[in-house]
Amino acid sequence: MATGVPQYRRPAVPAAPPSPAPPAPAPVSSAARVVQYDTVTVQVRHGLEAVDILRLRRACGAVQQTASGSAIAFLVPAGTALRWHLSGSACTPGAELLPPTDPRWIIPPSGSQPYPRPTDAWVLRSALCEAATTLTAGGLGPL
């Protein structure tokens, strides 16, 4: 039966025994895991409006107020600063994490994880644009 497809045969020589598996890596506890963030900072009014939008979408990660109290800082995944371009906001690499009990947390770290959950950068971008539109329509803009 010739179909134009080559027919493969098993090799006549038995295969070599499998090599021993490499040792398994030591388990890493979640507490030892290093999580890095970038920080998107916006004015307080703009940031609080975006927090409300994100909370309604159940998409808000950890958010903190800056030390001066004049801005809101959203934690986003590391690497976001390389591609962030949105007027009215600034994205800087790295984040200074506050202790979980610090009163400057707007949305504090919660749950069983020892580290804060970041906000998805592109969901945040959408919420910031929507917040700017809402504030402008309400006569509170431009930002």
XYZ file of C-alpha atoms in Angstrom, residues 24-86:
63
model
C 14.502 18.291 42.235
C 15.041 21.922 43.220
C 14.509 22.773 46.849
C 11.018 24.086 47.517
C 10.815 27.853 47.836
C 8.442 29.164 50.440
C 6.103 31.945 49.387
C 7.607 34.155 52.098
C 11.039 33.850 50.460
C 9.643 34.774 47.053
C 10.773 38.232 45.992
C 8.023 40.187 44.296
C 8.897 43.415 42.603
C 6.586 46.163 41.496
C 6.529 49.389 39.563
C 4.467 52.332 40.785
C 1.936 54.365 38.796
C 1.340 57.683 40.537
C -1.546 60.091 39.872
C -3.161 63.053 41.646
C -5.379 62.146 44.590
C -8.703 63.098 42.970
C -7.896 61.205 39.773
C -6.542 58.211 41.700
C -9.532 57.871 44.012
C -11.912 57.964 41.047
C -9.849 55.226 39.372
C -9.890 53.160 42.601
C -13.708 53.328 42.621
C -13.860 52.188 38.989
C -11.419 49.328 39.601
C -13.257 48.185 42.729
C -16.519 48.011 40.792
C -14.726 45.825 38.229
C -13.128 43.773 41.032
C -9.765 44.487 39.446
C -8.063 46.703 42.020
C -4.773 45.562 43.473
C -2.876 47.231 46.287
C -2.996 51.038 46.385
C -1.238 53.405 48.745
C -1.072 57.126 49.334
C 2.305 58.787 48.897
C 4.184 60.113 51.913
C 3.263 63.713 51.067
C -0.408 62.774 50.719
C -0.718 64.552 47.374
C -0.802 61.476 45.143
C -2.082 57.915 44.892
C 0.341 55.110 44.002
C -0.903 51.948 42.297
C 1.335 48.896 42.469
C 1.697 47.341 39.007
C 3.837 44.439 37.769
C 7.558 45.088 37.360
C 8.493 46.150 33.841
C 5.438 48.352 33.337
C 7.550 51.528 33.553
C 9.307 50.601 30.313
C 6.097 50.912 28.287
C 3.892 53.290 30.296
C 2.850 56.480 28.496
C -0.256 58.183 29.858
